[in-house]
PDB file of C-alpha atoms in Angstrom:
ATOM      1  CA  UNK A 304     128.853 189.649  30.014  1.00  0.00           C
ATOM      2  CA  UNK A 305     131.153 186.451  30.033  1.00  0.00           C
ATOM      3  CA  UNK A 306     133.770 186.164  32.979  1.00  0.00           C
ATOM      4  CA  UNK A 307     136.918 184.379  32.748  1.00  0.00           C
ATOM      5  CA  UNK A 308     136.767 183.797  36.527  1.00  0.00           C
ATOM      6  CA  UNK A 309     134.694 183.170  39.570  1.00  0.00           C
ATOM      7  CA  UNK A 310     134.668 186.979  39.983  1.00  0.00           C
ATOM      8  CA  UNK A 311     135.419 189.068  43.159  1.00  0.00           C
ATOM      9  CA  UNK A 312     134.252 187.717  46.629  1.00  0.00           C
ATOM     10  CA  UNK A 313     131.981 190.335  48.545  1.00  0.00           C
ATOM     11  CA  UNK A 314     133.897 192.889  50.364  1.00  0.00           C
ATOM     12  CA  UNK A 315     132.051 195.535  52.423  1.00  0.00           C
ATOM     13  CA  UNK A 316     134.707 198.042  51.725  1.00  0.00           C
ATOM     14  CA  UNK A 317     133.648 197.878  47.940  1.00  0.00           C
ATOM     15  CA  UNK A 318     129.877 199.190  48.861  1.00  0.00           C
ATOM     16  CA  UNK A 319     127.935 199.839  45.759  1.00  0.00           C
ATOM     17  CA  UNK A 320     130.731 200.098  43.382  1.00  0.00           C
ATOM     18  CA  UNK A 321     130.741 197.625  40.233  1.00  0.00           C
ATOM     19  CA  UNK A 322     132.541 194.517  40.557  1.00  0.00           C
ATOM     20  CA  UNK A 323     136.297 195.034  39.884  1.00  0.00           C
ATOM     21  CA  UNK A 324     136.597 191.601  38.306  1.00  0.00           C
ATOM     22  CA  UNK A 325     133.327 190.753  36.819  1.00  0.00           C
ATOM     23  CA  UNK A 326     129.831 191.661  36.617  1.00  0.00           C
ATOM     24  CA  UNK A 327     126.979 193.722  34.922  1.00  0.00           C
ATOM     25  CA  UNK A 328     124.914 196.564  35.959  1.00  0.00           C
ATOM     26  CA  UNK A 329     121.570 197.267  34.253  1.00  0.00           C
ATOM     27  CA  UNK A 330     121.098 200.723  32.807  1.00  0.00           C
ATOM     28  CA  UNK A 331     117.521 200.608  32.328  1.00  0.00           C
ATOM     29  CA  UNK A 332     114.569 199.239  34.457  1.00  0.00           C
ATOM     30  CA  UNK A 333     112.800 196.146  33.027  1.00  0.00           C
ATOM     31  CA  UNK A 334     109.126 197.501  33.011  1.00  0.00           C
ATOM     32  CA  UNK A 335     109.327 197.708  28.944  1.00  0.00           C
ATOM     33  CA  UNK A 336     110.663 193.798  28.938  1.00  0.00           C
ATOM     34  CA  UNK A 337     108.110 190.869  28.323  1.00  0.00           C
ATOM     35  CA  UNK A 338     106.422 190.221  31.826  1.00  0.00           C
ATOM     36  CA  UNK A 339     108.271 193.026  33.374  1.00  0.00           C
ATOM     37  CA  UNK A 340     111.397 191.169  33.674  1.00  0.00           C
ATOM     38  CA  UNK A 341     114.631 190.598  32.121  1.00  0.00           C
ATOM     39  CA  UNK A 342     115.646 187.023  31.088  1.00  0.00           C
ATOM     40  CA  UNK A 343     119.448 186.305  32.078  1.00  0.00           C
ATOM     41  CA  UNK A 344     121.151 183.105  31.618  1.00  0.00           C
ATOM     42  CA  UNK A 345     123.872 181.915  34.052  1.00  0.00           C
ATOM     43  CA  UNK A 346     126.154 179.414  32.654  1.00  0.00           C
ATOM     44  CA  UNK A 347     128.991 177.506  34.811  1.00  0.00           C
ATOM     45  CA  UNK A 348     131.930 175.607  33.274  1.00  0.00           C
ATOM     46  CA  UNK A 349     134.495 173.187  35.304  1.00  0.00           C
ATOM     47  CA  UNK A 350     136.788 170.386  34.731  1.00  0.00           C
ATOM     48  CA  UNK A 351     136.709 167.670  37.228  1.00  0.00           C
ATOM     49  CA  UNK A 352     139.620 165.413  38.347  1.00  0.00           C
ATOM     50  CA  UNK A 353     138.934 162.334  40.067  1.00  0.00           C
ATOM     51  CA  UNK A 354     140.584 159.372  41.732  1.00  0.00           C
ATOM     52  CA  UNK A 355     138.917 156.337  43.435  1.00  0.00           C
ATOM     53  CA  UNK A 356     140.085 154.073  46.069  1.00  0.00           C
ATOM     54  CA  UNK A 357     141.538 151.537  43.693  1.00  0.00           C
ATOM     55  CA  UNK A 358     144.183 154.100  42.385  1.00  0.00           C
ATOM     56  CA  UNK A 359     141.796 154.457  39.201  1.00  0.00           C
ATOM     57  CA  UNK A 360     141.717 158.233  38.128  1.00  0.00           C
ATOM     58  CA  UNK A 361     140.509 160.250  35.030  1.00  0.00           C
ATOM     59  CA  UNK A 362     139.394 163.832  34.074  1.00  0.00           C
ATOM     60  CA  UNK A 363     136.004 164.993  33.100  1.00  0.00           C
ATOM     61  CA  UNK A 364     137.016 168.062  30.540  1.00  0.00           C
ATOM     62  CA  UNK A 365     134.702 171.082  30.481  1.00  0.00           C
ATOM     63  CA  UNK A 366     131.364 170.165  32.228  1.00  0.00           C
ATOM     64  CA  UNK A 367     128.886 172.880  31.830  1.00  0.00           C
ATOM     65  CA  UNK A 368     125.694 173.893  33.496  1.00  0.00           C
ATOM     66  CA  UNK A 369     123.637 176.586  32.146  1.00  0.00           C
ATOM     67  CA  UNK A 370     120.001 177.981  33.358  1.00  0.00           C
ATOM     68  CA  UNK A 371     117.715 180.852  32.490  1.00  0.00           C
ATOM     69  CA  UNK A 372     115.988 182.905  35.201  1.00  0.00           C
ATOM     70  CA  UNK A 373     113.902 186.055  35.177  1.00  0.00           C
ATOM     71  CA  UNK A 374     114.831 189.175  37.216  1.00  0.00           C
ATOM     72  CA  UNK A 375     113.021 192.339  37.929  1.00  0.00           C
ATOM     73  CA  UNK A 376     114.992 195.449  37.730  1.00  0.00           C
ATOM     74  CA  UNK A 377     113.737 198.713  39.197  1.00  0.00           C
ATOM     75  CA  UNK A 378     114.882 201.931  40.155  1.00  0.00           C
ATOM     76  CA  UNK A 379     115.006 203.443  43.853  1.00  0.00           C
ATOM     77  CA  UNK A 380     115.211 206.978  44.412  1.00  0.00           C
ATOM     78  CA  UNK A 381     115.256 208.603  47.617  1.00  0.00           C
ATOM     79  CA  UNK A 382     115.262 212.360  49.228  1.00  0.00           C
ATOM     80  CA  UNK A 383     116.971 213.313  52.218  1.00  0.00           C
ATOM     81  CA  UNK A 384     115.115 216.024  54.137  1.00  0.00           C
ATOM     82  CA  UNK A 385     116.989 218.160  56.747  1.00  0.00           C
ATOM     83  CA  UNK A 386     115.455 219.378  59.797  1.00  0.00           C
ATOM     84  CA  UNK A 387     115.145 223.088  59.763  1.00  0.00           C
TER      85      UNK A 387
END
């Protein structure tokens, strides 16, 4: 999944719904993946405008950082039992 923005800031009112602007929801657990985990990669891109104390300035275009990480995705089910 690729997002064109930073996404939606956390809002308690959204509860457990999917992000309205950018996100990914796993539809299976990671048990059958190598090491029992999914490998995901986060990449961030930005442009830097700078100025120093001597009135020099410039722009660094499209700086990018990327890193992989493994995540364990599980399923949790609960059963509510009423008092009878």
